[in-house]
Amino acid sequence: QITFGPIFLGNVPVHEEVHRCAGQIYGYRGCIRDFQVNHKELFIIDEAREGRNVENCNVPICDYHPCHNGGTCISDEENWYCECPKLYTGKLCQFATCDENPCGNGATCFPKSRRDAVCLCPYGRSGILCSDAINITQPSFSGTDVFGYTSFLAYSTIPNITFYYEFRLKFQLANHYSALQDNLIFFTGQKGQGLNGDDFLELGLRNGRVVYSYNLGSGTATIISKPLDLALHVHSIHLGRNLQEGWLKVDDQKNKTATSPGRLVGLNIFSQFYLGGYHEYTPELLPKGPRFKNGFQGCIFEVQVRTSLDQGFKSPGSPEGHPNSGRSVGQCKDSPCNLIKCRNGGKCIETGSTVYCDCLTGWKGAFCTEIVSVCEPEHDPPHLCQQGSTCVPLPNGYTCHCPLGTTGTYCEQG
């Protein structure tokens, strides 16, 4: 055993040996908030044995100007928050709002610009405002959209999956190179995010191969198929696990097996069963484990599971086959753009059941029928009125109304 002396934080007492430079003793000047040794957090004041010339550090968080987009930081001795302008929300005012939310039926409103919103439709709904009901028998997933959301279905937790399970499903890939690269097919886990040490079960695609992974709490077992035969229109997967032993069969390829490391034999999961993607926002919050970066792109159907050999296969969900929730999931081979006509050169964009018009420069609105005013932030080129002034459109151009204390064509002079 090796015994260390006391740990000194900030400086060394004068009776100890110190590093001297030009006759001066140099200690730390500033604030120390967290102190950790060998993964153990030490409470800086409570666990200290002695000290000198140490004061409470009160650097207000607002001094760091954390608020984005013109938000105002307000703090007291203990708490702080950002008071956001009307168009923004979030802890740091980092998100544009959907104050005048036009979306219906529980859709997720996302600001396409400061003035236009896109409605990300829940399961069973489609259309510009998610007002159209659709019957989904073969769900179509669109991967990760331009806003950072994945399309997904979430089913209730699969029971009795601890020691044995079998899954089988079929899928059809979208005709995109990216559909083969790094895409989640399904996931379920202990805490829902596949963190290190958490039990999880995950299936996905990477570089044109099927990747099946599971962790029983003592390490991850991974089985990777041969490259998919892209001449096949529909692919099939049959996988399972009995205690530590897992196996995977893809299409007509040979069965492949793996054994999970360690001694643990049970898969303990509590999260929902996610198909095609994940409910969180942005790829950084997708489940860890093998860390697929995007949701599935294409159609997944005939998903079935059983948890013992003497059972029949059943669809996930309670009641059977019914998801708890979902987002931007369409019906395979049906395009919601068939019902939408974008004007003035706009292009219809579909991500599952979510559909919107991507307008050319100078146009806005749900169907690209509204002209962007010269004074709006989206106008190209932008107006030149200085911050704090008001841009007022004219029949030919615009003028700037200056606040008190400024003048000039663009209020640029004090």
mmCIF file of C-alpha atoms in Angstrom:
data_model
loop_
_atom_site.group_PDB
_atom_site.id
_atom_site.type_symbol
_atom_site.label_atom_id
_atom_site.label_comp_id
_atom_site.label_asym_id
_atom_site.label_seq_id
_atom_site.Cartn_x
_atom_site.Cartn_y
_atom_site.Cartn_z
ATOM 1 C CA GLN A 1 0.000 0.000 0.000
ATOM 2 C CA ILE A 2 1.091 3.533 -0.712
ATOM 3 C CA THR A 3 0.020 6.275 1.690
ATOM 4 C CA PHE A 4 -0.266 9.845 0.438
ATOM 5 C CA GLY A 5 -0.158 12.980 2.507
ATOM 6 C CA PRO A 6 -2.979 15.530 2.589
ATOM 7 C CA ILE A 7 -4.267 17.071 -0.623
ATOM 8 C CA PHE A 8 -3.930 20.855 -0.812
ATOM 9 C CA LEU A 9 -6.414 22.760 -2.925
ATOM 10 C CA GLY A 10 -5.528 26.214 -4.223
ATOM 11 C CA ASN A 11 -2.185 26.715 -2.398
ATOM 12 C CA VAL A 12 0.270 25.050 -0.005
ATOM 13 C CA PRO A 13 0.698 26.228 3.630
ATOM 14 C CA VAL A 14 3.852 28.296 4.178
ATOM 15 C CA HIS A 15 5.481 25.674 6.448
ATOM 16 C CA GLU A 16 5.423 23.140 3.574
ATOM 17 C CA GLU A 17 7.820 23.152 0.632
ATOM 18 C CA VAL A 18 6.515 25.383 -2.096
ATOM 19 C CA HIS A 19 7.483 26.358 -5.583
ATOM 20 C CA ARG A 20 8.957 29.857 -5.511
ATOM 21 C CA CYS A 21 9.510 32.173 -8.449
ATOM 22 C CA ALA A 22 11.297 35.508 -7.932
ATOM 23 C CA GLY A 23 10.575 35.290 -4.205
ATOM 24 C CA GLN A 24 6.812 34.928 -4.682
ATOM 25 C CA ILE A 25 4.510 32.056 -3.697
ATOM 26 C CA TYR A 26 2.004 31.393 -6.438
ATOM 27 C CA GLY A 27 -1.317 29.870 -5.420
ATOM 28 C CA TYR A 28 -4.541 29.541 -7.349
ATOM 29 C CA ARG A 29 -6.686 32.660 -7.601
ATOM 30 C CA GLY A 30 -10.253 32.057 -8.682
ATOM 31 C CA CYS A 31 -13.178 29.767 -7.972
ATOM 32 C CA ILE A 32 -13.302 25.989 -7.655
ATOM 33 C CA ARG A 33 -16.763 24.490 -7.871
ATOM 34 C CA ASP A 34 -16.352 20.670 -8.041
ATOM 35 C CA PHE A 35 -13.525 18.494 -6.708
ATOM 36 C CA GLN A 36 -13.251 14.782 -7.537
ATOM 37 C CA VAL A 37 -10.571 12.191 -6.705
ATOM 38 C CA ASN A 38 -10.717 8.682 -8.181
ATOM 39 C CA HIS A 39 -14.384 9.061 -9.171
ATOM 40 C CA LYS A 40 -15.314 10.206 -5.646
ATOM 41 C CA GLU A 41 -16.666 13.706 -5.216
ATOM 42 C CA LEU A 42 -15.221 15.578 -2.228
ATOM 43 C CA PHE A 43 -17.203 18.383 -0.629
ATOM 44 C CA ILE A 44 -14.755 21.220 -0.769
ATOM 45 C CA ILE A 45 -15.695 22.952 2.494
ATOM 46 C CA ASP A 46 -17.342 20.214 4.569
ATOM 47 C CA GLU A 47 -14.507 17.693 4.181
ATOM 48 C CA ALA A 48 -11.617 20.160 4.511
ATOM 49 C CA ARG A 49 -9.477 19.808 7.677
ATOM 50 C CA GLU A 50 -8.100 23.332 7.624
ATOM 51 C CA GLY A 51 -7.719 26.338 5.363
ATOM 52 C CA ARG A 52 -6.977 30.043 5.150
ATOM 53 C CA ASN A 53 -8.079 33.053 3.102
ATOM 54 C CA VAL A 54 -10.926 31.177 1.401
ATOM 55 C CA GLU A 55 -14.179 32.954 0.667
ATOM 56 C CA ASN A 56 -17.452 31.866 -0.844
ATOM 57 C CA CYS A 57 -17.325 32.304 -4.587
ATOM 58 C CA ASN A 58 -20.304 34.183 -5.924
ATOM 59 C CA VAL A 59 -19.767 34.679 -9.610
ATOM 60 C CA PRO A 60 -23.348 35.201 -10.809
ATOM 61 C CA ILE A 61 -24.188 32.868 -13.645
ATOM 62 C CA CYS A 62 -25.524 35.866 -15.544
ATOM 63 C CA ASP A 63 -21.974 37.233 -15.753
ATOM 64 C CA TYR A 64 -21.333 34.467 -18.272
ATOM 65 C CA HIS A 65 -24.202 35.716 -20.498
ATOM 66 C CA PRO A 66 -25.721 32.255 -21.011
ATOM 67 C CA CYS A 67 -28.949 33.324 -22.708
ATOM 68 C CA HIS A 68 -29.203 33.042 -26.496
ATOM 69 C CA ASN A 69 -31.188 35.022 -29.054
ATOM 70 C CA GLY A 70 -31.431 38.230 -27.037
ATOM 71 C CA GLY A 71 -32.700 36.581 -23.849
ATOM 72 C CA THR A 72 -32.249 38.429 -20.558
ATOM 73 C CA CYS A 73 -30.535 36.590 -17.699
ATOM 74 C CA ILE A 74 -32.162 37.139 -14.291
ATOM 75 C CA SER A 75 -30.643 35.725 -11.092
ATOM 76 C CA ASP A 76 -30.747 35.895 -7.314
ATOM 77 C CA GLU A 77 -28.387 34.312 -4.776
ATOM 78 C CA GLU A 78 -29.508 30.771 -5.572
ATOM 79 C CA ASN A 79 -31.323 30.576 -8.892
ATOM 80 C CA TRP A 80 -31.215 32.020 -12.370
ATOM 81 C CA TYR A 81 -33.292 31.864 -15.524
ATOM 82 C CA CYS A 82 -33.446 33.371 -18.999
ATOM 83 C CA GLU A 83 -36.332 35.665 -19.824
ATOM 84 C CA CYS A 84 -36.836 34.936 -23.509
ATOM 85 C CA PRO A 85 -38.108 37.143 -26.331
ATOM 86 C CA LYS A 86 -41.476 36.127 -27.721
ATOM 87 C CA LEU A 87 -40.084 34.002 -30.543
ATOM 88 C CA TYR A 88 -37.878 31.808 -28.352
ATOM 89 C CA THR A 89 -38.078 29.323 -25.507
ATOM 90 C CA GLY A 90 -35.900 26.773 -23.667
ATOM 91 C CA LYS A 91 -33.591 27.054 -20.660
ATOM 92 C CA LEU A 92 -31.202 29.244 -22.679
ATOM 93 C CA CYS A 93 -33.772 30.674 -25.123
ATOM 94 C CA GLN A 94 -32.182 28.378 -27.695
ATOM 95 C CA PHE A 95 -35.405 27.265 -29.370
ATOM 96 C CA ALA A 96 -37.798 29.273 -31.494
ATOM 97 C CA THR A 97 -41.330 28.936 -30.205
ATOM 98 C CA CYS A 98 -44.553 27.770 -31.752
ATOM 99 C CA ASP A 99 -46.628 30.261 -29.761
ATOM 100 C CA GLU A 100 -49.388 30.294 -32.322
ATOM 101 C CA ASN A 101 -49.340 26.510 -32.698
ATOM 102 C CA PRO A 102 -51.384 25.562 -35.776
ATOM 103 C CA CYS A 103 -50.781 21.815 -35.384
ATOM 104 C CA GLY A 104 -53.581 19.536 -34.310
ATOM 105 C CA ASN A 105 -54.057 16.119 -32.720
ATOM 106 C CA GLY A 106 -51.012 16.265 -30.458
ATOM 107 C CA ALA A 107 -48.509 16.941 -33.248
ATOM 108 C CA THR A 108 -45.041 18.273 -32.478
ATOM 109 C CA CYS A 109 -44.755 21.864 -33.703
ATOM 110 C CA PHE A 110 -41.324 22.756 -35.064
ATOM 111 C CA PRO A 111 -40.363 26.258 -36.318
ATOM 112 C CA LYS A 112 -39.175 25.947 -39.910
ATOM 113 C CA SER A 113 -38.319 29.637 -39.728
ATOM 114 C CA ARG A 114 -39.094 32.452 -37.311
ATOM 115 C CA ARG A 115 -42.582 32.670 -38.798
ATOM 116 C CA ASP A 116 -43.409 29.297 -40.365
ATOM 117 C CA ALA A 117 -43.933 26.031 -38.526
ATOM 118 C CA VAL A 118 -43.874 22.370 -39.547
ATOM 119 C CA CYS A 119 -46.217 19.881 -37.868
ATOM 120 C CA LEU A 120 -44.510 16.550 -37.060
ATOM 121 C CA CYS A 121 -47.513 14.231 -37.043
ATOM 122 C CA PRO A 122 -48.259 11.651 -34.338
ATOM 123 C CA TYR A 123 -49.090 8.040 -35.139
ATOM 124 C CA GLY A 124 -52.226 7.726 -37.256
ATOM 125 C CA ARG A 125 -52.232 11.323 -38.533
ATOM 126 C CA SER A 126 -50.955 13.029 -41.662
ATOM 127 C CA GLY A 127 -51.222 16.286 -43.620
ATOM 128 C CA ILE A 128 -49.894 19.838 -43.324
ATOM 129 C CA LEU A 129 -51.635 20.310 -39.944
ATOM 130 C CA CYS A 130 -51.856 16.585 -39.072
ATOM 131 C CA SER A 131 -55.623 16.772 -39.457
ATOM 132 C CA ASP A 132 -55.955 13.746 -41.774
ATOM 133 C CA ALA A 133 -56.450 10.286 -40.248
ATOM 134 C CA ILE A 134 -54.496 7.459 -41.909
ATOM 135 C CA ASN A 135 -54.663 3.695 -41.435
ATOM 136 C CA ILE A 136 -51.195 2.214 -41.000
ATOM 137 C CA THR A 137 -50.753 -1.507 -41.627
ATOM 138 C CA GLN A 138 -47.151 -1.440 -42.879
ATOM 139 C CA PRO A 139 -45.362 1.506 -41.204
ATOM 140 C CA SER A 140 -42.972 3.612 -43.241
ATOM 141 C CA PHE A 141 -40.074 5.351 -41.449
ATOM 142 C CA SER A 142 -38.090 8.282 -42.765
ATOM 143 C CA GLY A 143 -34.924 8.238 -40.646
ATOM 144 C CA THR A 144 -33.742 11.479 -39.078
ATOM 145 C CA ASP A 145 -35.349 14.577 -40.572
ATOM 146 C CA VAL A 146 -33.713 17.949 -41.232
ATOM 147 C CA PHE A 147 -34.936 19.169 -37.837
ATOM 148 C CA GLY A 148 -33.150 16.395 -35.928
ATOM 149 C CA TYR A 149 -36.175 14.225 -35.096
ATOM 150 C CA THR A 150 -36.486 10.528 -35.928
ATOM 151 C CA SER A 151 -39.707 8.858 -37.000
ATOM 152 C CA PHE A 152 -40.605 6.064 -34.588
ATOM 153 C CA LEU A 153 -43.235 3.830 -33.011
ATOM 154 C CA ALA A 154 -43.182 3.075 -29.274
ATOM 155 C CA TYR A 155 -44.855 -0.053 -27.892
ATOM 156 C CA SER A 156 -45.373 -1.085 -24.275
ATOM 157 C CA THR A 157 -42.510 -2.925 -22.553
ATOM 158 C CA ILE A 158 -42.200 -6.525 -23.756
ATOM 159 C CA PRO A 159 -42.856 -8.787 -20.726
ATOM 160 C CA ASN A 160 -41.035 -12.000 -19.747
ATOM 161 C CA ILE A 161 -38.052 -11.263 -21.966
ATOM 162 C CA THR A 162 -35.464 -11.900 -19.234
ATOM 163 C CA PHE A 163 -34.055 -15.324 -20.153
ATOM 164 C CA TYR A 164 -35.380 -16.140 -23.628
ATOM 165 C CA TYR A 165 -36.784 -14.319 -26.656
ATOM 166 C CA GLU A 166 -37.174 -14.620 -30.410
ATOM 167 C CA PHE A 167 -37.950 -11.813 -32.840
ATOM 168 C CA ARG A 168 -38.770 -11.958 -36.495
ATOM 169 C CA LEU A 169 -39.558 -9.150 -38.881
ATOM 170 C CA LYS A 170 -39.395 -8.066 -42.501
ATOM 171 C CA PHE A 171 -38.211 -4.773 -43.925
ATOM 172 C CA GLN A 172 -37.911 -2.913 -47.180
ATOM 173 C CA LEU A 173 -35.211 -0.272 -47.541
ATOM 174 C CA ALA A 174 -35.724 3.189 -48.947
ATOM 175 C CA ASN A 175 -33.824 3.723 -52.156
ATOM 176 C CA HIS A 176 -31.151 5.874 -50.524
ATOM 177 C CA TYR A 177 -27.474 5.211 -49.906
ATOM 178 C CA SER A 178 -27.911 6.562 -46.362
ATOM 179 C CA ALA A 179 -30.563 3.897 -45.598
ATOM 180 C CA LEU A 180 -27.771 1.314 -45.302
ATOM 181 C CA GLN A 181 -25.251 3.291 -43.316
ATOM 182 C CA ASP A 182 -26.063 3.764 -39.628
ATOM 183 C CA ASN A 183 -29.732 3.192 -38.886
ATOM 184 C CA LEU A 184 -31.660 1.946 -35.857
ATOM 185 C CA ILE A 185 -34.304 -0.759 -36.468
ATOM 186 C CA PHE A 186 -35.439 -1.384 -32.880
ATOM 187 C CA PHE A 187 -34.314 -0.798 -29.295
ATOM 188 C CA THR A 188 -35.397 -1.578 -25.751
ATOM 189 C CA GLY A 189 -33.333 -1.113 -22.598
ATOM 190 C CA GLN A 190 -33.118 -0.894 -18.846
ATOM 191 C CA LYS A 191 -33.206 2.871 -18.404
ATOM 192 C CA GLY A 192 -34.127 3.606 -21.969
ATOM 193 C CA GLN A 193 -30.816 4.919 -23.275
ATOM 194 C CA GLY A 194 -28.413 1.958 -23.430
ATOM 195 C CA LEU A 195 -25.839 3.576 -21.165
ATOM 196 C CA ASN A 196 -22.725 1.616 -20.181
ATOM 197 C CA GLY A 197 -23.725 -1.069 -17.701
ATOM 198 C CA ASP A 198 -27.402 -0.886 -18.627
ATOM 199 C CA ASP A 199 -29.116 -3.943 -20.041
ATOM 200 C CA PHE A 200 -30.327 -3.388 -23.603
ATOM 201 C CA LEU A 201 -31.353 -5.115 -26.810
ATOM 202 C CA GLU A 202 -30.747 -3.368 -30.117
ATOM 203 C CA LEU A 203 -30.958 -4.063 -33.843
ATOM 204 C CA GLY A 204 -29.811 -1.849 -36.694
ATOM 205 C CA LEU A 205 -28.012 -1.449 -40.003
ATOM 206 C CA ARG A 206 -24.425 -0.358 -40.452
ATOM 207 C CA ASN A 207 -22.494 -0.265 -43.744
ATOM 208 C CA GLY A 208 -25.027 -2.506 -45.444
ATOM 209 C CA ARG A 209 -24.984 -5.196 -42.727
ATOM 210 C CA VAL A 210 -27.457 -6.091 -39.991
ATOM 211 C CA VAL A 211 -26.044 -5.512 -36.479
ATOM 212 C CA TYR A 212 -27.662 -7.245 -33.476
ATOM 213 C CA SER A 213 -26.406 -6.398 -29.963
ATOM 214 C CA TYR A 214 -27.479 -7.178 -26.419
ATOM 215 C CA ASN A 215 -26.039 -6.466 -22.970
ATOM 216 C CA LEU A 216 -27.096 -8.445 -19.889
ATOM 217 C CA GLY A 217 -25.225 -6.051 -17.580
ATOM 218 C CA SER A 218 -21.713 -7.496 -17.855
ATOM 219 C CA GLY A 219 -20.718 -6.573 -21.397
ATOM 220 C CA THR A 220 -22.097 -6.359 -24.915
ATOM 221 C CA ALA A 221 -22.432 -9.253 -27.354
ATOM 222 C CA THR A 222 -22.663 -8.264 -31.023
ATOM 223 C CA ILE A 223 -23.501 -10.303 -34.124
ATOM 224 C CA ILE A 224 -22.962 -8.790 -37.589
ATOM 225 C CA SER A 225 -24.435 -10.321 -40.730
ATOM 226 C CA LYS A 226 -22.901 -10.512 -44.170
ATOM 227 C CA PRO A 227 -23.717 -7.614 -46.528
ATOM 228 C CA LEU A 228 -27.360 -7.524 -47.583
ATOM 229 C CA ASP A 229 -28.221 -8.685 -51.082
ATOM 230 C CA LEU A 230 -29.705 -5.474 -52.475
ATOM 231 C CA ALA A 231 -31.314 -7.378 -55.343
ATOM 232 C CA LEU A 232 -33.861 -8.641 -52.803
ATOM 233 C CA HIS A 233 -36.942 -6.439 -52.589
ATOM 234 C CA VAL A 234 -37.849 -7.500 -49.033
ATOM 235 C CA HIS A 235 -35.424 -8.668 -46.318
ATOM 236 C CA SER A 236 -36.206 -10.888 -43.354
ATOM 237 C CA ILE A 237 -34.578 -11.127 -39.917
ATOM 238 C CA HIS A 238 -34.950 -13.881 -37.326
ATOM 239 C CA LEU A 239 -32.975 -13.458 -34.086
ATOM 240 C CA GLY A 240 -33.045 -14.764 -30.552
ATOM 241 C CA ARG A 241 -31.276 -15.366 -27.265
ATOM 242 C CA ASN A 242 -31.294 -18.111 -24.632
ATOM 243 C CA LEU A 243 -29.489 -16.971 -21.462
ATOM 244 C CA GLN A 244 -26.054 -15.782 -22.718
ATOM 245 C CA GLU A 245 -26.273 -17.387 -26.175
ATOM 246 C CA GLY A 246 -27.584 -15.223 -29.005
ATOM 247 C CA TRP A 247 -28.149 -15.942 -32.694
ATOM 248 C CA LEU A 248 -29.048 -14.055 -35.872
ATOM 249 C CA LYS A 249 -30.291 -15.189 -39.278
ATOM 250 C CA VAL A 250 -30.743 -12.684 -42.125
ATOM 251 C CA ASP A 251 -32.430 -13.643 -45.405
ATOM 252 C CA ASP A 252 -30.817 -16.862 -46.720
ATOM 253 C CA GLN A 253 -27.519 -16.267 -44.939
ATOM 254 C CA LYS A 254 -26.152 -18.847 -42.503
ATOM 255 C CA ASN A 255 -27.102 -18.573 -38.853
ATOM 256 C CA LYS A 256 -24.516 -16.631 -36.779
ATOM 257 C CA THR A 257 -24.076 -16.882 -32.995
ATOM 258 C CA ALA A 258 -22.405 -15.051 -30.093
ATOM 259 C CA THR A 259 -22.066 -15.367 -26.315
ATOM 260 C CA SER A 260 -22.329 -12.389 -23.989
ATOM 261 C CA PRO A 261 -19.313 -11.828 -21.675
ATOM 262 C CA GLY A 262 -19.393 -12.166 -17.903
ATOM 263 C CA ARG A 263 -21.670 -14.411 -15.855
ATOM 264 C CA LEU A 264 -24.995 -12.580 -15.991
ATOM 265 C CA VAL A 265 -27.750 -14.394 -17.880
ATOM 266 C CA GLY A 266 -30.834 -12.162 -17.536
ATOM 267 C CA LEU A 267 -31.949 -9.205 -19.664
ATOM 268 C CA ASN A 268 -33.684 -6.659 -17.428
ATOM 269 C CA ILE A 269 -35.481 -3.983 -19.418
ATOM 270 C CA PHE A 270 -38.065 -1.404 -18.420
ATOM 271 C CA SER A 271 -38.235 0.982 -21.368
ATOM 272 C CA GLN A 272 -40.774 0.852 -24.135
ATOM 273 C CA PHE A 273 -40.007 -1.100 -27.306
ATOM 274 C CA TYR A 274 -38.960 1.465 -29.929
ATOM 275 C CA LEU A 275 -39.336 0.598 -33.601
ATOM 276 C CA GLY A 276 -37.712 2.591 -36.420
ATOM 277 C CA GLY A 277 -36.292 5.359 -34.236
ATOM 278 C CA TYR A 278 -36.399 6.940 -30.799
ATOM 279 C CA HIS A 279 -38.565 9.511 -29.056
ATOM 280 C CA GLU A 280 -35.744 11.874 -28.074
ATOM 281 C CA TYR A 281 -34.711 14.904 -30.113
ATOM 282 C CA THR A 282 -31.384 14.929 -32.025
ATOM 283 C CA PRO A 283 -29.148 11.931 -32.882
ATOM 284 C CA GLU A 284 -26.940 12.629 -29.841
ATOM 285 C CA LEU A 285 -29.779 11.343 -27.649
ATOM 286 C CA LEU A 286 -30.371 8.132 -29.570
ATOM 287 C CA PRO A 287 -29.640 5.028 -27.471
ATOM 288 C CA LYS A 288 -25.975 4.329 -26.903
ATOM 289 C CA GLY A 289 -24.844 0.700 -27.122
ATOM 290 C CA PRO A 290 -23.624 0.411 -30.739
ATOM 291 C CA ARG A 291 -24.776 4.034 -31.118
ATOM 292 C CA PHE A 292 -26.724 4.125 -34.349
ATOM 293 C CA LYS A 293 -26.869 7.733 -35.516
ATOM 294 C CA ASN A 294 -30.149 7.756 -37.439
ATOM 295 C CA GLY A 295 -33.556 6.171 -37.540
ATOM 296 C CA PHE A 296 -34.603 3.545 -40.065
ATOM 297 C CA GLN A 297 -35.374 4.566 -43.659
ATOM 298 C CA GLY A 298 -37.969 2.372 -45.297
ATOM 299 C CA CYS A 299 -40.800 0.047 -44.261
ATOM 300 C CA ILE A 300 -40.847 -2.427 -41.347
ATOM 301 C CA PHE A 301 -43.660 -4.957 -41.105
ATOM 302 C CA GLU A 302 -44.701 -8.298 -39.626
ATOM 303 C CA VAL A 303 -42.783 -7.621 -36.378
ATOM 304 C CA GLN A 304 -43.396 -10.559 -34.010
ATOM 305 C CA VAL A 305 -41.927 -11.775 -30.717
ATOM 306 C CA ARG A 306 -42.189 -14.744 -28.399
ATOM 307 C CA THR A 307 -40.563 -15.301 -25.008
ATOM 308 C CA SER A 308 -40.663 -19.095 -24.731
ATOM 309 C CA LEU A 309 -40.500 -22.042 -27.120
ATOM 310 C CA ASP A 310 -43.992 -23.261 -26.214
ATOM 311 C CA GLN A 311 -45.571 -19.896 -27.129
ATOM 312 C CA GLY A 312 -46.806 -18.622 -30.434
ATOM 313 C CA PHE A 313 -45.385 -15.451 -31.980
ATOM 314 C CA LYS A 314 -47.299 -12.231 -31.231
ATOM 315 C CA SER A 315 -47.057 -8.616 -32.346
ATOM 316 C CA PRO A 316 -45.693 -6.211 -29.700
ATOM 317 C CA GLY A 317 -47.990 -3.788 -27.927
ATOM 318 C CA SER A 318 -50.919 -3.801 -25.547
ATOM 319 C CA PRO A 319 -53.432 -4.427 -26.991
ATOM 320 C CA GLU A 320 -51.488 -6.569 -29.429
ATOM 321 C CA GLY A 321 -50.177 -4.673 -32.446
ATOM 322 C CA HIS A 322 -51.085 -1.226 -31.110
ATOM 323 C CA PRO A 323 -48.278 1.285 -30.366
ATOM 324 C CA ASN A 324 -48.491 3.663 -27.410
ATOM 325 C CA SER A 325 -47.218 6.567 -29.468
ATOM 326 C CA GLY A 326 -45.313 7.490 -32.605
ATOM 327 C CA ARG A 327 -44.101 10.346 -34.787
ATOM 328 C CA SER A 328 -43.848 10.960 -38.541
ATOM 329 C CA VAL A 329 -44.781 7.378 -39.477
ATOM 330 C CA GLY A 330 -46.587 6.846 -42.767
ATOM 331 C CA GLN A 331 -48.140 3.952 -44.630
ATOM 332 C CA CYS A 332 -45.695 2.067 -46.846
ATOM 333 C CA LYS A 333 -45.996 2.989 -50.556
ATOM 334 C CA ASP A 334 -48.416 5.851 -49.817
ATOM 335 C CA SER A 335 -47.010 9.351 -50.241
ATOM 336 C CA PRO A 336 -48.725 12.241 -48.420
ATOM 337 C CA CYS A 337 -47.285 14.513 -51.127
ATOM 338 C CA ASN A 338 -49.880 13.060 -53.495
ATOM 339 C CA LEU A 339 -52.438 15.224 -51.689
ATOM 340 C CA ILE A 340 -50.334 18.399 -51.398
ATOM 341 C CA LYS A 341 -49.573 20.941 -54.112
ATOM 342 C CA CYS A 342 -46.892 23.494 -53.244
ATOM 343 C CA ARG A 343 -47.078 26.788 -55.153
ATOM 344 C CA ASN A 344 -44.523 29.171 -56.655
ATOM 345 C CA GLY A 345 -41.799 26.570 -57.181
ATOM 346 C CA GLY A 346 -42.028 25.084 -53.689
ATOM 347 C CA LYS A 347 -41.073 21.428 -53.231
ATOM 348 C CA CYS A 348 -43.141 18.952 -51.222
ATOM 349 C CA ILE A 349 -41.047 17.254 -48.519
ATOM 350 C CA GLU A 350 -42.298 14.134 -46.754
ATOM 351 C CA THR A 351 -40.866 12.354 -43.723
ATOM 352 C CA GLY A 352 -43.217 9.506 -42.974
ATOM 353 C CA SER A 353 -46.632 11.046 -42.309
ATOM 354 C CA THR A 354 -45.152 14.511 -41.847
ATOM 355 C CA VAL A 355 -45.384 16.699 -44.943
ATOM 356 C CA TYR A 356 -44.536 20.325 -45.683
ATOM 357 C CA CYS A 357 -43.625 22.672 -48.525
ATOM 358 C CA ASP A 358 -40.012 23.792 -48.838
ATOM 359 C CA CYS A 359 -40.381 27.237 -50.422
ATOM 360 C CA LEU A 360 -38.096 29.041 -52.823
ATOM 361 C CA THR A 361 -36.421 32.232 -51.662
ATOM 362 C CA GLY A 362 -38.952 35.043 -51.381
ATOM 363 C CA TRP A 363 -41.941 32.825 -50.582
ATOM 364 C CA LYS A 364 -43.343 31.452 -47.330
ATOM 365 C CA GLY A 365 -46.485 29.919 -45.839
ATOM 366 C CA ALA A 366 -47.847 26.385 -45.685
ATOM 367 C CA PHE A 367 -48.188 26.194 -49.487
ATOM 368 C CA CYS A 368 -45.584 28.879 -50.451
ATOM 369 C CA THR A 369 -48.299 31.360 -51.366
ATOM 370 C CA GLU A 370 -47.132 34.313 -49.232
ATOM 371 C CA ILE A 371 -44.453 36.798 -50.286
ATOM 372 C CA VAL A 372 -41.634 37.395 -47.797
ATOM 373 C CA SER A 373 -41.603 41.099 -46.882
ATOM 374 C CA VAL A 374 -38.382 43.035 -47.342
ATOM 375 C CA CYS A 375 -38.387 43.681 -43.587
ATOM 376 C CA GLU A 376 -38.669 40.047 -42.512
ATOM 377 C CA PRO A 377 -35.576 38.153 -41.304
ATOM 378 C CA GLU A 378 -36.002 35.542 -44.066
ATOM 379 C CA HIS A 379 -35.724 38.133 -46.867
ATOM 380 C CA ASP A 380 -32.697 37.799 -49.117
ATOM 381 C CA PRO A 381 -30.846 40.125 -49.019
ATOM 382 C CA PRO A 382 -31.667 41.157 -45.421
ATOM 383 C CA HIS A 383 -32.577 44.744 -44.599
ATOM 384 C CA LEU A 384 -29.828 47.005 -43.211
ATOM 385 C CA CYS A 385 -31.670 48.680 -40.325
ATOM 386 C CA GLN A 386 -29.448 48.578 -37.249
ATOM 387 C CA GLN A 387 -30.424 46.626 -34.146
ATOM 388 C CA GLY A 388 -32.952 48.504 -32.079
ATOM 389 C CA SER A 389 -34.465 50.282 -35.066
ATOM 390 C CA THR A 390 -37.687 49.349 -36.847
ATOM 391 C CA CYS A 391 -37.820 48.344 -40.511
ATOM 392 C CA VAL A 392 -40.935 49.644 -42.256
ATOM 393 C CA PRO A 393 -41.746 48.330 -45.768
ATOM 394 C CA LEU A 394 -42.577 50.838 -48.533
ATOM 395 C CA PRO A 395 -44.057 50.302 -52.015
ATOM 396 C CA ASN A 396 -40.502 50.518 -53.340
ATOM 397 C CA GLY A 397 -38.097 49.319 -50.666
ATOM 398 C CA TYR A 398 -38.158 50.185 -46.981
ATOM 399 C CA THR A 399 -37.211 52.826 -44.423
ATOM 400 C CA CYS A 400 -35.735 52.585 -40.929
ATOM 401 C CA HIS A 401 -37.411 54.235 -37.926
ATOM 402 C CA CYS A 402 -34.613 55.054 -35.510
ATOM 403 C CA PRO A 403 -34.718 54.807 -31.701
ATOM 404 C CA LEU A 404 -33.885 57.832 -29.563
ATOM 405 C CA GLY A 405 -30.215 58.768 -29.882
ATOM 406 C CA THR A 406 -29.564 57.439 -33.393
ATOM 407 C CA THR A 407 -29.955 58.785 -36.902
ATOM 408 C CA GLY A 408 -28.923 58.054 -40.462
ATOM 409 C CA THR A 409 -30.483 56.076 -43.314
ATOM 410 C CA TYR A 410 -30.056 52.834 -41.379
ATOM 411 C CA CYS A 411 -29.887 54.371 -37.864
ATOM 412 C CA GLU A 412 -26.176 53.720 -37.933
ATOM 413 C CA GLN A 413 -25.086 57.123 -36.535
ATOM 414 C CA GLY A 414 -25.128 58.164 -32.882
#
